PDB file of C-alpha atoms and ligand atoms in Angstrom:
ATOM      1  CA  MET A   1       0.000   0.000   0.000  1.00  0.00           C
ATOM      2  CA  PHE A   2       2.751   2.382   1.054  1.00  0.00           C
ATOM      3  CA  SER A   3       4.986   1.434  -1.890  1.00  0.00           C
ATOM      4  CA  CYS A   4       2.075   1.893  -4.272  1.00  0.00           C
ATOM      5  CA  ALA A   5       1.480   5.403  -2.969  1.00  0.00           C
ATOM      6  CA  LEU A   6       5.169   6.093  -3.269  1.00  0.00           C
ATOM      7  CA  ARG A   7       5.235   4.931  -6.872  1.00  0.00           C
ATOM      8  CA  TYR A   8       2.216   7.056  -7.680  1.00  0.00           C
ATOM      9  CA  LEU A   9       3.869  10.042  -6.077  1.00  0.00           C
ATOM     10  CA  SER A  10       7.111   9.509  -7.962  1.00  0.00           C
ATOM     11  CA  SER A  11       5.319   9.153 -11.291  1.00  0.00           C
ATOM     12  CA  TYR A  12       3.347  12.294 -10.488  1.00  0.00           C
ATOM     13  CA  ILE A  13       6.559  14.166  -9.696  1.00  0.00           C
ATOM     14  CA  ASN A  14       8.125  12.843 -12.898  1.00  0.00           C
ATOM     15  CA  LYS A  15       5.261  14.259 -14.910  1.00  0.00           C
ATOM     16  CA  MET A  16       5.947  17.631 -13.369  1.00  0.00           C
ATOM     17  CA  VAL A  17       9.582  17.643 -14.491  1.00  0.00           C
ATOM     18  CA  PRO A  18       9.898  19.835 -17.577  1.00  0.00           C
ATOM     19  CA  GLU A  19      10.955  18.048 -20.756  1.00  0.00           C
ATOM     20  CA  VAL A  20      13.538  19.546 -23.028  1.00  0.00           C
ATOM     21  CA  VAL A  21      14.677  19.038 -26.627  1.00  0.00           C
ATOM     22  CA  PHE A  22      17.939  20.754 -27.548  1.00  0.00           C
ATOM     23  CA  VAL A  23      18.109  22.009 -31.134  1.00  0.00           C
ATOM     24  CA  LEU A  24      21.559  22.358 -32.679  1.00  0.00           C
ATOM     25  CA  GLY A  25      23.018  22.990 -36.122  1.00  0.00           C
ATOM     26  CA  ALA A  26      25.181  25.492 -37.971  1.00  0.00           C
ATOM     27  CA  PRO A  27      24.120  29.141 -38.187  1.00  0.00           C
ATOM     28  CA  GLY A  28      21.496  29.269 -40.921  1.00  0.00           C
ATOM     29  CA  ALA A  29      20.711  25.544 -40.778  1.00  0.00           C
ATOM     30  CA  GLY A  30      17.074  26.398 -40.075  1.00  0.00           C
ATOM     31  CA  LYS A  31      16.754  25.811 -36.343  1.00  0.00           C
ATOM     32  CA  GLY A  32      14.416  28.751 -35.788  1.00  0.00           C
ATOM     33  CA  THR A  33      12.159  27.913 -38.756  1.00  0.00           C
ATOM     34  CA  GLN A  34      11.748  24.304 -37.670  1.00  0.00           C
ATOM     35  CA  CYS A  35      11.236  25.265 -34.028  1.00  0.00           C
ATOM     36  CA  SER A  36       8.267  27.449 -35.035  1.00  0.00           C
ATOM     37  CA  LEU A  37       6.702  24.521 -36.874  1.00  0.00           C
ATOM     38  CA  ILE A  38       7.338  22.109 -33.999  1.00  0.00           C
ATOM     39  CA  SER A  39       6.000  24.549 -31.480  1.00  0.00           C
ATOM     40  CA  LYS A  40       2.770  24.913 -33.479  1.00  0.00           C
ATOM     41  CA  GLU A  41       2.233  21.223 -34.088  1.00  0.00           C
ATOM     42  CA  TYR A  42       3.474  19.696 -30.845  1.00  0.00           C
ATOM     43  CA  GLY A  43       2.832  22.450 -28.341  1.00  0.00           C
ATOM     44  CA  PHE A  44       6.421  22.896 -27.229  1.00  0.00           C
ATOM     45  CA  VAL A  45       7.540  26.321 -26.041  1.00  0.00           C
ATOM     46  CA  HIS A  46      10.256  27.617 -28.366  1.00  0.00           C
ATOM     47  CA  LEU A  47      13.110  29.259 -26.494  1.00  0.00           C
ATOM     48  CA  SER A  48      15.908  30.559 -28.698  1.00  0.00           C
ATOM     49  CA  ALA A  49      19.023  31.217 -26.614  1.00  0.00           C
ATOM     50  CA  GLY A  50      20.175  33.736 -29.247  1.00  0.00           C
ATOM     51  CA  ASP A  51      16.834  35.601 -29.158  1.00  0.00           C
ATOM     52  CA  LEU A  52      16.860  35.708 -25.359  1.00  0.00           C
ATOM     53  CA  LEU A  53      20.378  37.139 -25.455  1.00  0.00           C
ATOM     54  CA  ARG A  54      19.370  39.730 -28.080  1.00  0.00           C
ATOM     55  CA  GLU A  55      16.421  40.730 -25.870  1.00  0.00           C
ATOM     56  CA  GLU A  56      18.657  41.032 -22.832  1.00  0.00           C
ATOM     57  CA  ARG A  57      21.061  43.161 -24.886  1.00  0.00           C
ATOM     58  CA  GLN A  58      18.184  45.584 -25.610  1.00  0.00           C
ATOM     59  CA  ARG A  59      16.882  45.677 -22.057  1.00  0.00           C
ATOM     60  CA  PRO A  60      17.488  49.132 -20.617  1.00  0.00           C
ATOM     61  CA  GLY A  61      19.829  48.915 -17.655  1.00  0.00           C
ATOM     62  CA  SER A  62      21.124  45.438 -18.479  1.00  0.00           C
ATOM     63  CA  GLU A  63      24.636  45.021 -17.111  1.00  0.00           C
ATOM     64  CA  TYR A  64      25.366  42.469 -19.832  1.00  0.00           C
ATOM     65  CA  GLY A  65      24.210  44.412 -22.906  1.00  0.00           C
ATOM     66  CA  GLU A  66      27.602  45.449 -24.174  1.00  0.00           C
ATOM     67  CA  MET A  67      29.287  42.137 -23.468  1.00  0.00           C
ATOM     68  CA  ILE A  68      26.488  40.287 -25.294  1.00  0.00           C
ATOM     69  CA  GLU A  69      26.739  42.558 -28.358  1.00  0.00           C
ATOM     70  CA  GLN A  70      30.491  42.093 -28.547  1.00  0.00           C
ATOM     71  CA  LYS A  71      30.236  38.305 -28.260  1.00  0.00           C
ATOM     72  CA  ILE A  72      27.469  38.071 -30.857  1.00  0.00           C
ATOM     73  CA  ARG A  73      29.312  40.224 -33.375  1.00  0.00           C
ATOM     74  CA  ASN A  74      32.448  38.130 -32.910  1.00  0.00           C
ATOM     75  CA  GLY A  75      30.599  34.839 -33.113  1.00  0.00           C
ATOM     76  CA  GLU A  76      31.767  33.999 -29.601  1.00  0.00           C
ATOM     77  CA  ILE A  77      29.718  32.393 -26.871  1.00  0.00           C
ATOM     78  CA  VAL A  78      28.307  34.289 -23.907  1.00  0.00           C
ATOM     79  CA  PRO A  79      29.197  32.846 -20.451  1.00  0.00           C
ATOM     80  CA  VAL A  80      26.687  30.202 -19.425  1.00  0.00           C
ATOM     81  CA  GLU A  81      25.612  31.931 -16.217  1.00  0.00           C
ATOM     82  CA  VAL A  82      23.931  34.622 -18.311  1.00  0.00           C
ATOM     83  CA  THR A  83      22.366  32.329 -20.935  1.00  0.00           C
ATOM     84  CA  CYS A  84      21.252  29.633 -18.515  1.00  0.00           C
ATOM     85  CA  SER A  85      19.610  32.112 -16.188  1.00  0.00           C
ATOM     86  CA  LEU A  86      17.693  33.682 -19.132  1.00  0.00           C
ATOM     87  CA  LEU A  87      16.542  30.211 -20.214  1.00  0.00           C
ATOM     88  CA  HIS A  88      15.564  29.204 -16.693  1.00  0.00           C
ATOM     89  CA  LYS A  89      13.568  32.397 -16.154  1.00  0.00           C
ATOM     90  CA  ALA A  90      11.784  32.010 -19.512  1.00  0.00           C
ATOM     91  CA  MET A  91      10.886  28.410 -18.652  1.00  0.00           C
ATOM     92  CA  GLN A  92       9.447  29.416 -15.304  1.00  0.00           C
ATOM     93  CA  LYS A  93       7.581  32.372 -16.750  1.00  0.00           C
ATOM     94  CA  SER A  94       5.902  30.215 -19.422  1.00  0.00           C
ATOM     95  CA  GLY A  95       4.294  27.937 -16.834  1.00  0.00           C
ATOM     96  CA  GLN A  96       4.613  25.138 -19.432  1.00  0.00           C
ATOM     97  CA  LYS A  97       6.468  21.873 -19.285  1.00  0.00           C
ATOM     98  CA  ARG A  98       7.804  21.104 -22.759  1.00  0.00           C
ATOM     99  CA  PHE A  99      10.567  23.184 -24.259  1.00  0.00           C
ATOM    100  CA  LEU A 100      12.589  23.422 -27.444  1.00  0.00           C
ATOM    101  CA  ILE A 101      15.877  24.986 -26.520  1.00  0.00           C
ATOM    102  CA  ASP A 102      17.218  26.391 -29.785  1.00  0.00           C
ATOM    103  CA  GLY A 103      20.937  27.087 -30.228  1.00  0.00           C
ATOM    104  CA  PHE A 104      22.096  25.768 -26.854  1.00  0.00           C
ATOM    105  CA  PRO A 105      24.284  24.179 -25.458  1.00  0.00           C
ATOM    106  CA  ARG A 106      26.949  25.479 -27.834  1.00  0.00           C
ATOM    107  CA  ASN A 107      30.179  24.712 -25.998  1.00  0.00           C
ATOM    108  CA  LYS A 108      31.663  22.945 -22.979  1.00  0.00           C
ATOM    109  CA  ASP A 109      30.958  25.904 -20.686  1.00  0.00           C
ATOM    110  CA  ASN A 110      27.266  25.832 -21.747  1.00  0.00           C
ATOM    111  CA  LEU A 111      27.039  22.086 -21.231  1.00  0.00           C
ATOM    112  CA  GLU A 112      28.691  22.150 -17.808  1.00  0.00           C
ATOM    113  CA  GLY A 113      26.637  25.122 -16.642  1.00  0.00           C
ATOM    114  CA  TRP A 114      23.374  23.529 -17.752  1.00  0.00           C
ATOM    115  CA  THR A 115      24.323  20.221 -16.143  1.00  0.00           C
ATOM    116  CA  ARG A 116      25.181  21.967 -12.879  1.00  0.00           C
ATOM    117  CA  VAL A 117      22.012  24.018 -12.618  1.00  0.00           C
ATOM    118  CA  MET A 118      19.313  22.411 -14.773  1.00  0.00           C
ATOM    119  CA  SER A 119      19.938  18.722 -15.351  1.00  0.00           C
ATOM    120  CA  ASP A 120      18.227  17.738 -12.077  1.00  0.00           C
ATOM    121  CA  LYS A 121      15.286  20.009 -12.841  1.00  0.00           C
ATOM    122  CA  THR A 122      14.606  18.777 -16.387  1.00  0.00           C
ATOM    123  CA  THR A 123      14.490  15.663 -18.553  1.00  0.00           C
ATOM    124  CA  LEU A 124      16.384  15.824 -21.839  1.00  0.00           C
ATOM    125  CA  LEU A 125      14.305  13.928 -24.401  1.00  0.00           C
ATOM    126  CA  PHE A 126      16.758  14.136 -27.327  1.00  0.00           C
ATOM    127  CA  VAL A 127      18.892  16.497 -29.384  1.00  0.00           C
ATOM    128  CA  LEU A 128      17.709  17.545 -32.849  1.00  0.00           C
ATOM    129  CA  PHE A 129      20.688  18.188 -35.065  1.00  0.00           C
ATOM    130  CA  PHE A 130      20.221  19.949 -38.398  1.00  0.00           C
ATOM    131  CA  GLU A 131      22.885  19.110 -40.968  1.00  0.00           C
ATOM    132  CA  CYS A 132      23.545  21.653 -43.705  1.00  0.00           C
ATOM    133  CA  SER A 133      26.654  22.538 -45.712  1.00  0.00           C
ATOM    134  CA  ARG A 134      28.636  25.614 -44.849  1.00  0.00           C
ATOM    135  CA  ASP A 135      28.058  27.130 -48.293  1.00  0.00           C
ATOM    136  CA  LEU A 136      24.304  26.795 -48.097  1.00  0.00           C
ATOM    137  CA  CYS A 137      24.193  28.093 -44.510  1.00  0.00           C
ATOM    138  CA  THR A 138      26.306  31.095 -45.463  1.00  0.00           C
ATOM    139  CA  GLU A 139      24.074  31.815 -48.438  1.00  0.00           C
ATOM    140  CA  ARG A 140      20.966  31.662 -46.225  1.00  0.00           C
ATOM    141  CA  CYS A 141      22.391  33.940 -43.527  1.00  0.00           C
ATOM    142  CA  LEU A 142      23.617  36.493 -46.061  1.00  0.00           C
ATOM    143  CA  GLY A 143      20.199  36.357 -47.729  1.00  0.00           C
ATOM    144  CA  ARG A 144      18.544  36.875 -44.366  1.00  0.00           C
ATOM    145  CA  GLY A 145      20.867  39.830 -43.685  1.00  0.00           C
ATOM    146  CA  ALA A 146      20.150  41.381 -47.097  1.00  0.00           C
ATOM    147  CA  ALA A 147      16.427  40.914 -46.541  1.00  0.00           C
ATOM    148  CA  GLY A 148      16.707  42.997 -43.379  1.00  0.00           C
ATOM    149  CA  SER A 149      17.128  40.527 -40.482  1.00  0.00           C
ATOM    150  CA  GLY A 150      18.642  43.465 -38.592  1.00  0.00           C
ATOM    151  CA  ARG A 151      21.135  41.058 -37.013  1.00  0.00           C
ATOM    152  CA  SER A 152      24.594  42.450 -36.392  1.00  0.00           C
ATOM    153  CA  ASP A 153      26.079  39.020 -37.147  1.00  0.00           C
ATOM    154  CA  ASP A 154      24.510  38.206 -40.534  1.00  0.00           C
ATOM    155  CA  ASN A 155      27.564  39.484 -42.435  1.00  0.00           C
ATOM    156  CA  LEU A 156      30.458  37.588 -43.978  1.00  0.00           C
ATOM    157  CA  ASP A 157      32.998  38.575 -41.329  1.00  0.00           C
ATOM    158  CA  SER A 158      30.815  37.542 -38.352  1.00  0.00           C
ATOM    159  CA  LEU A 159      29.668  34.440 -40.208  1.00  0.00           C
ATOM    160  CA  GLN A 160      33.220  33.177 -40.628  1.00  0.00           C
ATOM    161  CA  LYS A 161      33.739  33.543 -36.894  1.00  0.00           C
ATOM    162  CA  ARG A 162      30.392  31.914 -36.093  1.00  0.00           C
ATOM    163  CA  PHE A 163      31.319  28.951 -38.254  1.00  0.00           C
ATOM    164  CA  ASN A 164      34.689  28.518 -36.587  1.00  0.00           C
ATOM    165  CA  THR A 165      33.013  28.555 -33.184  1.00  0.00           C
ATOM    166  CA  TYR A 166      30.430  26.068 -34.433  1.00  0.00           C
ATOM    167  CA  LEU A 167      33.064  23.647 -35.738  1.00  0.00           C
ATOM    168  CA  ASN A 168      35.477  23.955 -32.804  1.00  0.00           C
ATOM    169  CA  ASP A 169      33.085  24.326 -29.884  1.00  0.00           C
ATOM    170  CA  THR A 170      29.604  23.099 -30.812  1.00  0.00           C
ATOM    171  CA  MET A 171      30.423  19.958 -32.790  1.00  0.00           C
ATOM    172  CA  PRO A 172      32.115  18.345 -29.728  1.00  0.00           C
ATOM    173  CA  ILE A 173      28.837  18.872 -27.839  1.00  0.00           C
ATOM    174  CA  VAL A 174      26.880  17.147 -30.614  1.00  0.00           C
ATOM    175  CA  GLU A 175      29.409  14.294 -30.464  1.00  0.00           C
ATOM    176  CA  HIS A 176      29.029  14.112 -26.693  1.00  0.00           C
ATOM    177  CA  TYR A 177      25.278  13.570 -27.060  1.00  0.00           C
ATOM    178  CA  GLU A 178      25.770  11.263 -30.011  1.00  0.00           C
ATOM    179  CA  GLN A 179      27.763   8.920 -27.782  1.00  0.00           C
ATOM    180  CA  GLN A 180      24.751   8.814 -25.483  1.00  0.00           C
ATOM    181  CA  GLY A 181      22.478   7.897 -28.404  1.00  0.00           C
ATOM    182  CA  LEU A 182      20.503  11.107 -27.997  1.00  0.00           C
ATOM    183  CA  VAL A 183      21.110  12.784 -31.362  1.00  0.00           C
ATOM    184  CA  ARG A 184      18.418  12.801 -34.063  1.00  0.00           C
ATOM    185  CA  LYS A 185      20.162  13.908 -37.273  1.00  0.00           C
ATOM    186  CA  ILE A 186      18.063  15.733 -39.827  1.00  0.00           C
ATOM    187  CA  ASN A 187      18.999  16.700 -43.386  1.00  0.00           C
ATOM    188  CA  ALA A 188      18.380  20.449 -43.450  1.00  0.00           C
ATOM    189  CA  GLU A 189      19.400  21.104 -47.062  1.00  0.00           C
ATOM    190  CA  VAL A 190      15.897  20.690 -48.470  1.00  0.00           C
ATOM    191  CA  ALA A 191      12.759  22.843 -48.289  1.00  0.00           C
ATOM    192  CA  PRO A 192      11.423  23.593 -44.777  1.00  0.00           C
ATOM    193  CA  GLU A 193       8.319  21.410 -45.178  1.00  0.00           C
ATOM    194  CA  LYS A 194      10.491  18.473 -46.287  1.00  0.00           C
ATOM    195  CA  VAL A 195      12.809  18.979 -43.330  1.00  0.00           C
ATOM    196  CA  PHE A 196       9.769  19.038 -41.067  1.00  0.00           C
ATOM    197  CA  GLU A 197       8.684  15.598 -42.332  1.00  0.00           C
ATOM    198  CA  ASP A 198      11.865  14.162 -40.811  1.00  0.00           C
ATOM    199  CA  VAL A 199      11.507  16.246 -37.680  1.00  0.00           C
ATOM    200  CA  LYS A 200       8.044  14.782 -37.144  1.00  0.00           C
ATOM    201  CA  LYS A 201       9.478  11.274 -37.348  1.00  0.00           C
ATOM    202  CA  ALA A 202      11.836  12.066 -34.474  1.00  0.00           C
ATOM    203  CA  PHE A 203       8.987  13.422 -32.336  1.00  0.00           C
ATOM    204  CA  ASP A 204       6.605  10.609 -33.211  1.00  0.00           C
ATOM    205  CA  ALA A 205       9.266   7.988 -32.441  1.00  0.00           C
ATOM    206  CA  CYS A 206       9.571   9.512 -28.975  1.00  0.00           C
ATOM    207  CA  GLY A 207       5.834   9.025 -28.413  1.00  0.00           C
ATOM    208  CA  LEU A 208       5.082  12.743 -28.635  1.00  0.00           C
ATOM    209  CA  ASN A 209       1.737  13.482 -30.222  1.00  0.00           C
ATOM    210  CA  GLN A 210       0.700  16.269 -32.531  1.00  0.00           C
ATOM    211  CA  LEU A 211      -1.876  18.654 -31.157  1.00  0.00           C
ATOM    212  CA  THR A 212      -5.337  17.819 -32.403  1.00  0.00           C
ATOM    213  CA  ASN A 213      -6.933  21.070 -33.436  1.00  0.00           C
TER     214      ASN A 213
HETATM  215  N1  UDP B   1      24.781  32.837 -28.410  1.00  0.00           N
HETATM  216  C1  UDP B   1      25.456  32.505 -27.257  1.00  0.00           C
HETATM  217  N2  UDP B   1      25.001  31.470 -26.501  1.00  0.00           N
HETATM  218  C2  UDP B   1      23.919  30.723 -26.861  1.00  0.00           C
HETATM  219  C3  UDP B   1      23.226  31.047 -28.044  1.00  0.00           C
HETATM  220  C4  UDP B   1      23.702  32.121 -28.809  1.00  0.00           C
HETATM  221  O1  UDP B   1      26.427  33.147 -26.888  1.00  0.00           O
HETATM  222  O2  UDP B   1      23.573  29.803 -26.122  1.00  0.00           O
HETATM  223  C5  UDP B   1      25.271  33.984 -29.207  1.00  0.00           C
HETATM  224  C6  UDP B   1      26.472  33.609 -30.064  1.00  0.00           C
HETATM  225  O3  UDP B   1      27.300  34.738 -30.164  1.00  0.00           O
HETATM  226  C7  UDP B   1      25.827  33.286 -31.403  1.00  0.00           C
HETATM  227  C8  UDP B   1      24.737  34.332 -31.455  1.00  0.00           C
HETATM  228  O4  UDP B   1      24.272  34.428 -30.107  1.00  0.00           O
HETATM  229  O5  UDP B   1      26.726  33.373 -32.485  1.00  0.00           O
HETATM  230  C9  UDP B   1      23.572  34.032 -32.386  1.00  0.00           C
HETATM  231  O6  UDP B   1      22.979  32.828 -32.007  1.00  0.00           O
HETATM  232  P1  UDP B   1      21.660  32.279 -32.743  1.00  0.00           P
HETATM  233  O7  UDP B   1      21.377  30.935 -32.164  1.00  0.00           O
HETATM  234  O8  UDP B   1      20.610  33.301 -32.701  1.00  0.00           O
HETATM  235  O9  UDP B   1      22.164  32.153 -34.250  1.00  0.00           O
HETATM  236  P2  UDP B   1      21.771  31.045 -35.292  1.00  0.00           P
HETATM  237  O10 UDP B   1      22.672  29.888 -35.010  1.00  0.00           O
HETATM  238  O11 UDP B   1      20.322  30.720 -35.055  1.00  0.00           O
HETATM  239  O12 UDP B   1      22.011  31.680 -36.625  1.00  0.00           O
HETATM  240 MG1   MG B   2      18.335  31.039 -34.684  1.00  0.00          MG
END
């Protein structure tokens, strides 16, 4: 009787633990586009680490604004204390329990910081990894810049730096999760709706259901 109650309680607590999908891929691979589609169809809250940092940069009185701008322009990665606290706050504020964390963790510092603060508070379901060639990604980001993205890092100089950071710092994180069997690789070189077909397979295979409205 007691053990049954205990099991019920632990399953109840488990259901309360927020579930997280990390979304990684080169700059311009299409993380944001796919996250919007996933969020609509599966009811996950889309949290882009880059967007949260850009918002914090704009926040009047932010003590991190200048540091964030400099890092973003140089394609470098903001210290995890800042990013992780923005993510944590956004998760709490949403009152929801399923999150797509887009563009994070991007390096060892990010991974260690998240593990320290958040791994006990969340369940990582899997890591979506969008594969796309450097040439195509560069073309997309430059196109986005020319079309008025307003981003201070959608230019050739910043893009070269972002790519170096991606190859040197982010790929080892993808490999780390790959060794744990958590990476779901998606070909991101085709049209968004085609990419989304594969994304859906990853979600469906995890037993996650599409919203029914
Ligand atoms: N960034 C960071 N930490 C993160 C996510 C982003 O420092 O966890 C910074 C980094 O400088 C990066 C920039 O924000 O180059 C833009 O990131 P975003 O994910 O918006 O770019 P994307 O990869 O989507 O093009
Ligand atoms: Mg993005």
